[in-house]
Coordinates of C-alpha atoms in Angstrom, one line a residue:
Chain F
M1 CA -155.2 -86.7 85.5
K2 CA -156.4 -84.8 88.5
T3 CA -157.8 -81.9 86.8
I4 CA -159.8 -84.2 84.2
R5 CA -161.0 -86.0 87.2
A6 CA -162.2 -82.9 88.8
E7 CA -163.7 -81.7 85.7
G8 CA -165.6 -84.9 85.6
A9 CA -166.9 -84.4 88.7
A10 CA -167.8 -81.1 88.2
A11 CA -169.8 -81.8 85.0
A12 CA -171.6 -84.6 86.7
E13 CA -172.6 -82.2 89.7
E14 CA -173.6 -79.6 87.0
A15 CA -175.8 -82.1 85.2
D16 CA -177.2 -83.1 88.6
R17 CA -177.9 -79.6 89.5
S18 CA -179.6 -78.9 86.1
W19 CA -181.9 -82.0 86.7
R20 CA -182.8 -80.7 90.3
A21 CA -183.3 -77.2 88.6
L22 CA -186.3 -78.7 86.7
P23 CA -188.9 -77.6 89.1
K24 CA -187.4 -74.2 89.4
H25 CA -187.2 -73.8 85.6
L26 CA -190.8 -74.6 85.5
A27 CA -191.7 -72.2 88.3
L28 CA -189.9 -69.4 86.6
A29 CA -191.3 -70.1 83.1
L30 CA -194.9 -70.0 84.7
A31 CA -193.8 -66.7 86.4
S32 CA -192.4 -65.4 82.8
I33 CA -195.7 -66.1 81.3
A34 CA -197.7 -64.6 84.1
M35 CA -195.4 -61.3 83.8
L36 CA -195.9 -61.2 80.0
Y37 CA -199.5 -62.4 79.8
P38 CA -201.1 -58.9 79.7
L39 CA -198.7 -57.6 76.9
L40 CA -199.1 -60.8 74.9
W41 CA -202.9 -60.5 75.3
M42 CA -202.7 -56.8 74.1
L43 CA -200.7 -58.0 71.4
S44 CA -202.9 -60.5 70.1
S45 CA -206.1 -58.4 70.8
S46 CA -204.7 -55.9 68.5
F47 CA -205.0 -58.6 65.6
K48 CA -208.6 -59.7 66.5
P49 CA -211.8 -58.2 65.3
E50 CA -213.5 -56.1 67.9
E51 CA -216.2 -58.7 68.8
D52 CA -213.5 -61.4 69.6
I53 CA -211.4 -59.1 72.0
F54 CA -214.3 -59.8 74.6
S55 CA -215.2 -63.2 73.8
D56 CA -211.9 -65.1 72.6
L57 CA -209.4 -65.7 75.4
S58 CA -206.9 -67.5 73.5
L59 CA -203.6 -65.8 72.7
W60 CA -203.7 -67.2 69.0
P61 CA -206.4 -65.1 67.3
Q62 CA -209.1 -67.0 65.6
T63 CA -209.5 -64.5 62.7
V64 CA -206.4 -62.5 62.0
T65 CA -207.2 -58.8 61.0
L66 CA -205.0 -55.6 60.3
G67 CA -208.4 -53.6 60.5
N68 CA -207.6 -52.3 64.0
Y69 CA -204.1 -51.1 62.6
V70 CA -205.6 -49.1 59.6
E71 CA -208.4 -47.6 61.8
G72 CA -206.2 -46.7 64.5
W73 CA -203.5 -45.3 62.1
F74 CA -206.3 -42.8 60.3
G75 CA -208.4 -42.6 63.6
L76 CA -207.6 -39.0 64.9
G77 CA -208.0 -37.3 61.5
I78 CA -204.1 -36.9 61.4
Q79 CA -202.2 -39.8 60.5
F80 CA -200.3 -41.7 63.2
G81 CA -197.3 -41.4 61.2
R82 CA -197.0 -37.6 62.1
F83 CA -197.1 -38.6 65.9
F84 CA -194.1 -40.7 65.4
L85 CA -192.3 -38.3 63.5
N86 CA -193.0 -35.8 66.3
S87 CA -191.9 -38.3 69.1
L88 CA -188.7 -39.1 66.8
I89 CA -187.5 -35.5 66.6
V90 CA -188.0 -34.7 70.4
S91 CA -186.6 -37.9 71.6
G92 CA -183.4 -37.8 69.1
L93 CA -182.9 -34.2 70.1
A94 CA -183.2 -35.2 73.8
V95 CA -180.4 -37.9 73.3
V96 CA -178.1 -35.6 71.4
G97 CA -178.7 -32.9 74.3
N98 CA -178.3 -35.2 77.0
L99 CA -175.1 -36.8 75.7
M100 CA -173.5 -33.5 75.0
A101 CA -174.2 -31.3 77.8
C102 CA -174.2 -34.1 80.7
S103 CA -170.5 -35.5 79.2
L104 CA -169.2 -31.9 79.2
A105 CA -170.3 -31.3 82.9
A106 CA -169.3 -34.8 83.9
F107 CA -165.7 -34.4 82.5
A108 CA -165.4 -31.2 84.3
F109 CA -166.3 -32.7 87.6
A110 CA -164.5 -36.0 87.1
R111 CA -161.1 -34.5 85.5
L112 CA -160.6 -30.6 85.8
E113 CA -159.9 -28.4 88.6
F114 CA -161.6 -25.0 89.3
P115 CA -162.5 -22.8 92.1
L116 CA -165.6 -23.8 93.8
K117 CA -165.9 -27.3 92.1
K118 CA -167.2 -29.0 95.3
L119 CA -170.0 -26.6 95.7
W120 CA -171.3 -27.0 92.2
F121 CA -170.9 -30.9 92.4
A122 CA -172.9 -30.9 95.6
A123 CA -175.6 -28.5 94.0
M124 CA -175.6 -31.1 91.0
L125 CA -176.2 -33.9 93.6
G126 CA -178.9 -32.0 95.2
T127 CA -180.8 -31.5 92.0
L128 CA -181.0 -35.3 91.8
M129 CA -183.4 -35.3 94.9
L130 CA -185.5 -32.3 93.8
P131 CA -189.1 -33.4 92.4
Y132 CA -189.6 -31.6 89.3
H133 CA -193.1 -30.4 90.5
V134 CA -191.1 -27.6 92.2
T135 CA -189.6 -26.0 89.0
L136 CA -192.7 -27.0 87.1
I137 CA -194.9 -23.8 87.3
P138 CA -192.0 -21.1 87.1
Q139 CA -190.6 -23.1 84.1
Y140 CA -194.0 -23.2 82.5
V141 CA -194.2 -19.4 83.0
L142 CA -190.8 -18.8 81.7
F143 CA -191.4 -21.0 78.5
Q144 CA -194.8 -19.1 77.9
K145 CA -192.9 -15.8 78.2
L146 CA -190.7 -16.9 75.6
G147 CA -193.5 -17.8 73.4
W148 CA -192.4 -21.4 73.5
L149 CA -196.0 -23.1 74.3
N150 CA -197.1 -25.5 71.7
T151 CA -193.4 -25.9 70.4
F152 CA -190.8 -28.7 71.0
W153 CA -188.4 -26.1 72.6
P154 CA -189.5 -26.8 76.2
L155 CA -189.1 -30.5 75.9
V156 CA -185.8 -30.2 73.9
V157 CA -183.9 -27.2 75.3
P158 CA -183.6 -28.2 79.1
K159 CA -181.7 -31.6 77.8
F160 CA -179.1 -29.3 76.1
L161 CA -178.6 -27.6 79.6
A162 CA -177.9 -30.8 81.3
V163 CA -181.1 -30.7 83.2
D164 CA -181.1 -34.6 83.8
A165 CA -178.7 -34.7 86.5
F166 CA -178.8 -38.3 86.6
F167 CA -176.7 -38.8 83.6
I168 CA -174.1 -36.4 84.6
F169 CA -173.8 -38.5 87.9
L170 CA -173.5 -41.7 85.9
M171 CA -170.9 -40.5 83.4
V172 CA -168.8 -38.9 86.6
Q173 CA -168.7 -42.3 88.2
F174 CA -167.7 -43.8 84.8
F175 CA -165.0 -41.2 83.9
R176 CA -163.4 -41.6 87.3
G177 CA -162.7 -45.2 86.5
I178 CA -160.5 -44.2 83.4
P179 CA -156.8 -44.3 84.4
R180 CA -155.4 -40.8 85.0
E181 CA -152.3 -41.8 83.4
L182 CA -154.0 -41.5 80.0
D183 CA -154.6 -37.9 80.4
E184 CA -151.2 -37.1 81.9
A185 CA -149.7 -38.7 78.7
A186 CA -151.9 -36.8 76.8
V187 CA -150.8 -33.6 78.4
I188 CA -147.1 -34.5 78.1
D189 CA -148.1 -34.8 74.1
G190 CA -149.6 -31.3 74.4
C191 CA -153.0 -32.0 74.4
G192 CA -155.5 -29.5 75.9
P193 CA -158.7 -30.4 78.0
W194 CA -160.8 -30.4 74.8
R195 CA -158.5 -33.1 73.1
I196 CA -158.5 -35.1 76.2
Y197 CA -162.3 -34.9 76.4
W198 CA -163.0 -35.5 72.9
S199 CA -160.1 -37.9 71.8
I200 CA -159.7 -39.8 75.0
M201 CA -162.5 -39.5 77.1
L202 CA -165.5 -40.1 75.0
P203 CA -164.1 -43.2 72.9
L204 CA -163.3 -44.8 76.0
S205 CA -166.8 -44.1 77.4
R206 CA -168.8 -45.8 74.9
P207 CA -170.7 -48.3 77.3
V208 CA -172.0 -45.3 79.7
L209 CA -172.7 -43.1 76.7
A210 CA -174.7 -45.8 75.2
A211 CA -176.6 -46.3 78.4
A212 CA -177.4 -42.8 78.8
A213 CA -178.4 -42.6 75.1
I214 CA -180.8 -45.5 75.3
F215 CA -182.4 -44.3 78.6
S216 CA -182.8 -40.7 77.5
F217 CA -184.4 -42.1 74.3
I218 CA -186.8 -44.4 76.0
W219 CA -187.9 -42.0 78.8
T220 CA -188.3 -39.1 76.5
W221 CA -190.2 -41.4 73.9
D222 CA -192.6 -42.6 77.0
D223 CA -192.7 -39.2 78.6
F224 CA -196.4 -38.1 78.9
F225 CA -196.4 -35.2 81.3
G226 CA -194.1 -32.8 79.5
P227 CA -196.0 -33.0 76.3
L228 CA -199.4 -32.7 78.3
L229 CA -198.2 -29.5 79.7
Y230 CA -196.6 -27.8 76.6
L231 CA -198.3 -29.3 73.4
T232 CA -201.7 -28.1 72.8
D233 CA -202.2 -28.7 68.9
V234 CA -202.9 -32.2 67.8
A235 CA -200.4 -31.7 64.9
N236 CA -197.6 -31.3 67.3
Y237 CA -198.7 -34.3 69.6
T238 CA -196.1 -37.0 70.7
V239 CA -197.3 -40.6 70.4
P240 CA -198.2 -41.0 74.1
L241 CA -200.3 -37.7 74.0
A242 CA -201.8 -39.0 70.7
L243 CA -202.8 -42.2 72.6
R244 CA -204.4 -40.4 75.4
G245 CA -206.2 -38.4 72.7
F246 CA -207.5 -41.4 71.5
V247 CA -209.0 -42.9 74.9
D248 CA -210.8 -39.7 75.0
A249 CA -212.0 -39.4 71.6
T250 CA -213.3 -42.9 71.0
S251 CA -216.0 -44.6 72.7
R252 CA -215.7 -47.7 74.9
S253 CA -216.0 -50.0 71.8
A254 CA -212.9 -48.9 70.1
W255 CA -210.4 -51.0 72.0
G256 CA -209.0 -52.7 69.1
P257 CA -207.6 -49.8 67.5
L258 CA -206.6 -48.3 70.6
F259 CA -204.6 -51.6 71.4
A260 CA -203.2 -51.6 67.9
M261 CA -201.5 -48.1 68.3
S262 CA -200.5 -48.8 71.8
I263 CA -198.5 -51.8 70.4
L264 CA -197.0 -49.6 67.9
S265 CA -196.0 -47.1 70.3
L266 CA -194.2 -49.8 72.3
V267 CA -192.4 -51.0 69.4
P268 CA -189.4 -48.6 69.6
V269 CA -188.9 -49.2 73.2
F270 CA -188.9 -52.7 72.8
A271 CA -186.5 -52.8 70.1
A272 CA -184.2 -50.6 71.9
F273 CA -184.5 -53.2 74.7
L274 CA -183.9 -55.9 72.5
M275 CA -180.8 -54.6 70.9
F276 CA -179.1 -53.0 73.7
Q277 CA -180.4 -55.4 76.5
K278 CA -176.8 -55.7 77.9
H279 CA -176.3 -51.9 77.9
I280 CA -179.6 -51.2 79.6
I281 CA -179.0 -53.8 82.4
D282 CA -175.5 -52.9 83.1
G283 CA -176.6 -49.2 83.3
I284 CA -179.2 -50.0 85.8
A285 CA -176.8 -51.9 87.9
A286 CA -174.2 -49.3 87.7
S287 CA -176.5 -46.7 88.9
G288 CA -177.1 -48.8 92.0
L289 CA -173.7 -49.7 92.9
K290 CA -170.9 -47.4 92.0
R291 CA -171.7 -44.7 94.5
Chain H
M1 CA -152.9 -22.7 75.8
T2 CA -150.4 -23.3 78.4
A3 CA -153.0 -22.3 81.1
F4 CA -155.4 -25.0 79.3
R5 CA -152.8 -27.5 79.7
E6 CA -151.9 -26.8 83.2
S7 CA -155.5 -26.8 84.7
A8 CA -156.1 -30.3 83.3
V9 CA -153.7 -32.0 85.3
T10 CA -151.2 -30.5 87.7
A11 CA -149.1 -31.6 90.5
P12 CA -150.6 -30.6 93.8
G13 CA -147.4 -28.8 94.8
V14 CA -147.2 -26.9 91.7
R15 CA -150.9 -25.9 92.0
A16 CA -150.5 -24.6 95.4
R17 CA -147.4 -22.6 94.6
R18 CA -149.2 -20.9 91.8
A19 CA -152.6 -20.5 93.4
G20 CA -153.4 -16.7 93.5
S21 CA -153.0 -14.6 90.5
G22 CA -153.6 -17.1 87.6
R23 CA -156.1 -18.9 89.7
W24 CA -159.1 -17.8 88.0
R25 CA -157.6 -17.6 84.6
R26 CA -156.8 -21.4 85.1
A27 CA -160.3 -21.9 86.1
L28 CA -161.5 -21.1 82.6
P29 CA -161.4 -24.5 80.9
G30 CA -163.4 -25.8 83.9
Y31 CA -166.1 -23.3 83.8
L32 CA -166.2 -23.6 79.9
F33 CA -167.0 -27.4 80.2
L34 CA -169.4 -26.7 82.9
A35 CA -171.3 -23.8 81.2
P36 CA -174.2 -25.6 79.7
W37 CA -174.9 -27.3 83.2
L38 CA -174.4 -24.0 85.2
A39 CA -176.7 -22.2 82.7
G40 CA -179.4 -25.1 83.0
F41 CA -178.9 -24.8 87.0
F42 CA -179.7 -21.3 87.4
L43 CA -182.3 -20.7 84.6
L44 CA -184.2 -24.1 84.9
T45 CA -183.2 -25.4 88.7
L46 CA -182.5 -22.8 91.3
G47 CA -184.1 -19.8 89.9
P48 CA -187.4 -21.7 89.2
T49 CA -187.0 -23.3 92.8
L50 CA -186.8 -19.8 94.3
V51 CA -189.6 -18.4 92.3
S52 CA -191.9 -21.5 93.2
L53 CA -191.2 -20.6 96.9
Y54 CA -192.2 -17.2 96.2
L55 CA -195.3 -18.1 94.0
S56 CA -196.4 -20.3 97.0
F57 CA -197.1 -17.2 99.1
T58 CA -199.1 -15.6 96.3
D59 CA -202.5 -15.8 94.4
F60 CA -201.3 -16.3 90.7
D61 CA -203.4 -17.3 87.8
L62 CA -200.8 -16.7 84.8
L63 CA -202.9 -13.6 83.6
R64 CA -202.4 -11.1 86.4
A65 CA -199.3 -10.5 88.1
P66 CA -198.9 -12.6 91.4
Q67 CA -200.6 -11.2 94.5
W68 CA -198.9 -11.6 97.8
V69 CA -201.2 -13.5 100.2
G70 CA -198.7 -14.4 102.8
G71 CA -199.2 -17.9 104.4
A72 CA -202.9 -18.0 103.0
N73 CA -202.1 -20.9 100.5
Y74 CA -200.7 -23.1 103.2
E75 CA -203.4 -22.2 105.7
R76 CA -206.1 -23.1 103.3
I77 CA -204.4 -26.5 102.4
F78 CA -204.1 -27.6 106.1
T79 CA -207.3 -26.3 107.3
S80 CA -210.1 -26.2 104.7
D81 CA -209.0 -28.5 101.7
P82 CA -210.5 -32.1 102.0
K83 CA -209.0 -32.9 98.6
F84 CA -205.6 -32.3 99.9
W85 CA -206.0 -34.7 102.6
S86 CA -207.6 -37.4 100.6
S87 CA -204.9 -37.1 98.0
V88 CA -202.2 -37.3 100.7
A89 CA -204.1 -40.5 102.1
V90 CA -204.2 -41.9 98.5
T91 CA -200.6 -41.4 98.1
L92 CA -199.4 -42.7 101.3
T93 CA -201.5 -45.9 101.0
Y94 CA -199.9 -46.3 97.5
V95 CA -196.4 -45.7 98.8
A96 CA -196.9 -48.0 102.0
I97 CA -198.3 -51.0 100.1
S98 CA -196.6 -50.9 96.8
V99 CA -192.9 -50.1 97.8
P100 CA -192.6 -53.0 100.2
M101 CA -194.3 -55.5 98.0
K102 CA -192.4 -54.4 94.8
L103 CA -189.0 -54.7 96.7
G104 CA -189.9 -58.0 98.4
F105 CA -190.8 -59.5 95.0
A106 CA -187.5 -58.0 93.5
L107 CA -185.5 -59.4 96.3
A108 CA -187.3 -62.8 96.3
I109 CA -186.7 -63.3 92.4
A110 CA -183.2 -61.9 92.6
M111 CA -182.1 -64.3 95.3
W112 CA -183.7 -67.0 93.4
L113 CA -182.0 -66.1 90.0
N114 CA -178.8 -65.4 91.6
R115 CA -178.3 -69.3 92.5
G116 CA -176.9 -70.0 89.2
I117 CA -179.3 -70.9 86.9
A118 CA -179.1 -71.5 83.1
G119 CA -181.1 -69.0 81.1
L120 CA -180.4 -66.3 83.4
G121 CA -180.3 -63.7 81.1
I122 CA -183.6 -64.6 79.5
Y123 CA -185.6 -64.5 82.8
R124 CA -183.9 -61.3 84.0
A125 CA -184.9 -59.9 80.5
I126 CA -188.5 -61.0 80.8
F127 CA -188.8 -59.9 84.3
Y128 CA -187.3 -56.6 83.7
L129 CA -189.6 -55.7 80.6
P130 CA -192.6 -54.5 82.4
S131 CA -190.3 -52.0 84.3
L132 CA -189.2 -50.8 80.9
L133 CA -192.5 -50.4 79.5
G134 CA -194.2 -49.3 82.7
G135 CA -194.1 -45.7 82.5
S136 CA -195.8 -45.6 79.0
V137 CA -199.3 -44.5 78.2
A138 CA -199.7 -47.9 76.3
V139 CA -199.5 -49.9 79.4
A140 CA -201.7 -47.6 81.5
I141 CA -204.3 -48.0 78.8
L142 CA -203.8 -51.7 79.0
W143 CA -204.4 -51.8 82.6
K144 CA -207.6 -49.9 82.1
Q145 CA -208.9 -52.7 79.9
V146 CA -207.4 -55.6 81.9
F147 CA -209.3 -54.2 85.1
G148 CA -212.2 -53.0 83.5
Y149 CA -215.8 -54.6 83.6
D150 CA -215.2 -56.7 80.3
G151 CA -211.6 -56.8 80.9
L152 CA -209.2 -59.9 81.0
I153 CA -209.5 -60.2 84.6
N154 CA -213.0 -60.7 84.6
Q155 CA -212.9 -62.9 81.7
L156 CA -210.5 -65.2 83.5
L157 CA -212.7 -65.1 86.6
W158 CA -215.7 -66.2 84.6
L159 CA -213.8 -69.0 82.7
A160 CA -212.2 -70.3 86.0
F161 CA -215.1 -69.7 88.5
G162 CA -218.0 -68.8 86.8
V163 CA -218.0 -65.4 88.7
N164 CA -219.1 -62.2 87.2
G165 CA -216.4 -59.7 88.5
P166 CA -217.1 -56.0 89.0
S167 CA -215.3 -53.2 87.3
W168 CA -212.2 -52.9 89.2
I169 CA -211.4 -49.7 87.9
S170 CA -214.6 -47.8 88.5
N171 CA -214.9 -49.3 91.8
P172 CA -213.5 -46.7 94.5
S173 CA -212.6 -49.5 97.0
T174 CA -210.5 -51.4 94.3
S175 CA -209.3 -48.7 91.8
L176 CA -206.2 -47.9 93.6
Y177 CA -205.2 -51.6 94.4
T178 CA -205.2 -52.0 90.5
L179 CA -202.6 -49.2 90.3
V180 CA -200.5 -50.8 93.2
L181 CA -200.6 -54.0 91.2
L182 CA -199.2 -52.2 88.1
S183 CA -196.4 -50.9 90.4
V184 CA -195.7 -54.2 91.7
W185 CA -195.7 -55.8 88.3
Q186 CA -192.8 -53.4 87.6
F187 CA -190.3 -54.8 90.1
G188 CA -187.7 -55.5 87.3
S189 CA -185.4 -52.5 87.9
P190 CA -185.0 -53.1 91.7
M191 CA -184.4 -56.7 91.0
I192 CA -181.6 -55.8 88.5
I193 CA -179.9 -53.7 91.1
F194 CA -180.3 -56.4 93.8
L195 CA -179.0 -58.8 91.3
A196 CA -175.9 -56.9 90.8
G197 CA -175.5 -56.4 94.6
L198 CA -176.0 -60.2 95.2
R199 CA -173.0 -60.8 92.7
Q200 CA -170.7 -58.7 95.2
I201 CA -171.2 -61.1 98.1
P202 CA -168.3 -63.5 98.2
R203 CA -169.2 -67.0 97.7
D204 CA -166.7 -68.3 100.3
L205 CA -168.8 -66.8 103.0
Y206 CA -171.6 -69.1 102.0
E207 CA -169.4 -72.3 101.8
A208 CA -167.8 -71.5 105.3
A209 CA -171.2 -70.9 106.8
S210 CA -172.4 -74.3 105.2
I211 CA -169.4 -76.2 106.8
D212 CA -170.3 -74.7 110.0
G213 CA -173.6 -76.2 109.5
A214 CA -175.7 -73.0 109.0
T215 CA -179.1 -73.6 107.7
P216 CA -180.4 -71.7 104.5
R217 CA -182.4 -69.6 106.6
Q218 CA -179.4 -68.5 109.0
Q219 CA -177.3 -67.8 105.8
L220 CA -180.1 -65.4 104.6
V221 CA -180.3 -63.6 107.7
K222 CA -176.6 -63.6 108.8
I223 CA -174.9 -63.2 105.5
T224 CA -177.3 -62.1 102.7
L225 CA -179.3 -59.6 104.1
P226 CA -176.6 -57.8 106.2
L227 CA -174.4 -57.6 103.2
L228 CA -176.9 -56.3 100.9
A229 CA -178.4 -53.8 103.3
P230 CA -176.6 -50.9 101.4
V231 CA -178.5 -51.9 98.1
I232 CA -181.6 -52.4 99.9
F233 CA -181.4 -49.0 101.4
F234 CA -180.6 -47.5 97.9
N235 CA -183.6 -49.2 96.2
L236 CA -185.9 -48.3 99.2
V237 CA -185.2 -44.4 98.9
L238 CA -185.4 -44.7 95.1
Q239 CA -188.3 -46.3 94.8
T240 CA -190.2 -44.6 97.7
I241 CA -189.4 -41.2 95.9
E242 CA -190.6 -42.7 92.6
A243 CA -193.8 -44.0 94.2
F244 CA -194.4 -40.3 95.8
K245 CA -194.1 -38.8 92.2
A246 CA -196.5 -41.3 90.4
F247 CA -198.7 -39.7 87.8
T248 CA -199.5 -41.2 84.4
P249 CA -201.2 -44.2 85.1
A250 CA -203.6 -42.6 87.5
F251 CA -204.2 -39.8 84.9
I252 CA -204.9 -42.1 82.1
I253 CA -207.0 -44.7 84.1
S254 CA -209.3 -41.9 85.6
G255 CA -209.3 -39.8 82.5
G256 CA -207.4 -37.0 84.5
T257 CA -210.1 -36.8 87.1
G258 CA -208.6 -38.8 90.1
G259 CA -212.1 -40.5 90.2
P260 CA -213.9 -42.6 91.1
V261 CA -214.8 -40.4 94.2
D262 CA -211.0 -39.4 94.3
S263 CA -209.7 -42.9 94.9
V264 CA -206.9 -42.5 92.6
L265 CA -206.5 -38.8 93.3
F266 CA -202.7 -38.9 93.7
Y267 CA -200.9 -35.8 95.1
T268 CA -199.2 -35.3 91.8
L269 CA -202.6 -35.4 90.0
Y270 CA -204.1 -33.0 92.5
L271 CA -201.2 -30.7 92.0
Y272 CA -201.5 -30.7 88.2
Q273 CA -205.2 -30.1 88.5
Q274 CA -204.8 -27.1 90.6
G275 CA -202.0 -25.6 88.4
F276 CA -203.2 -26.5 85.0
A277 CA -206.9 -27.2 85.3
Y278 CA -207.9 -24.4 87.8
F279 CA -204.8 -22.1 87.0
R280 CA -204.2 -21.7 90.7
M281 CA -200.6 -21.5 90.2
G282 CA -199.6 -20.1 93.6
Y283 CA -201.6 -22.8 95.5
A284 CA -200.1 -25.6 93.0
S285 CA -196.8 -24.0 94.0
A286 CA -197.3 -24.4 97.7
L287 CA -198.4 -28.0 97.1
A288 CA -195.4 -28.6 95.2
W289 CA -193.3 -27.0 98.1
I290 CA -195.1 -29.6 100.7
L291 CA -194.2 -32.2 98.2
L292 CA -190.5 -31.3 98.3
L293 CA -190.2 -30.9 102.0
T294 CA -192.1 -34.4 102.6
I295 CA -189.5 -36.2 100.3
A296 CA -186.5 -34.3 102.0
A297 CA -187.9 -35.4 105.3
F298 CA -188.3 -39.0 104.3
T299 CA -184.8 -38.9 102.7
A300 CA -183.3 -37.5 105.7
I301 CA -185.2 -39.9 108.0
A302 CA -183.9 -42.8 105.7
F303 CA -180.3 -41.6 106.0
L304 CA -180.4 -41.1 109.7
S305 CA -181.8 -44.7 110.1
Q306 CA -179.1 -46.1 108.2
R307 CA -176.7 -46.4 111.0
Y308 CA -179.2 -48.9 112.8
W309 CA -179.4 -51.2 109.9
V310 CA -177.3 -50.5 107.2
Y311 CA -173.5 -51.6 107.5
Y312 CA -170.9 -50.4 105.0
E313 CA -167.9 -52.6 104.8
D314 CA -164.7 -50.5 105.3
D315 CA -163.6 -49.9 101.7
P316 CA -159.9 -51.0 101.8
R317 CA -159.3 -49.1 98.5

């Protein structure tokens, strides 16, 4: 009886709270609209004829047209699909590289014993703080000497060498939380470090691997600076670079196609966000707290 | 194979006894796993860092070999380069205004959302979305339009007040603040870290405090802020470093020039211009080292200041 009464009281209190929460919901909804308004406006403008972008303020276009998308898609002489393919290649390889190289290093730091481990670990943490501007010019000279300018190699190879220490750090934190008894049992069963890494650690680490994969994909997809430095031939442009090319190449009146292609460029990021929202948010929260 | 096995998990006593002859042999698996990172560390991080330090004392245009000039680059930067100083001023203004505003918003909204509300996930997602898209060229292009002469802001101003607004982007006295606003709009990722931190504060502390008659304000000052201090510290350091490195929006909005009148000539943009527009690679390396030292100094000061305002609970585990 007692529990039922308590539940009833809690439910009443809950209802009461939700009723009082109404102004708060209203305020939050308004804030949400304000936050999203610029993006919604760009989305709606991308479907408006050019002259309506500047006169029609409503988010619902009076005349819906796909003309901006068609014009934008063919606007740079090369179809935009080419830039999407380039971005997909670079981002896909970046994900594979980061997952492989960073998880290997993280496993070594979290589970193996070897001389100088503390020194290397400190060095790895030190690179987290290092602004990339410092290594920029020597790296550029190195890649130039290797003949890698205007190829995807400078954007991809560093990921296979675990240059994004942030992901190593994230994975070390996660691996440390996996019970050591599992490795010990595996050793008794005759497993070497490779089997422990591959058959025990990786399958148990899906959440952190997912977070690292999503962030690596989104950050590489959105990266502007790397492609700006290394890609010169329009046919090799990634999507952000192509968008920039658009701003320079077209006159002020071509906002419609520019918005249309901007929206398209955000679609993969937005889709990743919708599908993996939980991993994205947990990934950020973990990076802040599990120090 | 035995060597592999033992090195993975070995009792401390056993390890100590055998240390010596087989020590390096048993180190092999560790180093094999670490090999990609080690290669990257030496070839792409440590090596380039040292080379960059050397280049900062040279005159180097990428075509001829670097010419040693001693401290000439640094001397010129500090004594006869007005653009350096204006880019420092722009960057410091940006950091000093955008970081506190962004963190303030992030904390306020996080505390608001934390008081148990239906639909938390949806609000959290909506507020986070701009952070996620923020680094993209698309959003920078959007901003350029929104604050342009016939952009969204001026349309709204005309509709609401019948005022003809200026072009916020091409006016040197306002252009930097449009970028500050863009940065504040992206308060989502510190907000999520704050939310995670707020969840760690035990509920009973608040209950005990309200029984003792503490006002919400007292609860904020005596419970929430002190217990959240480590998270505030973490966000502050992270966001400040990020703000020092801001580049893409300024590049897109100014078309790579930093204009009008160098009003959005961020430090990183100036560095890029020196290195990759004028091919003054030695000079740009010196600029990069000044940035490195500035960020290191800021981080060191932040860490030293911790003892005065950040209280870490003793970890019982």
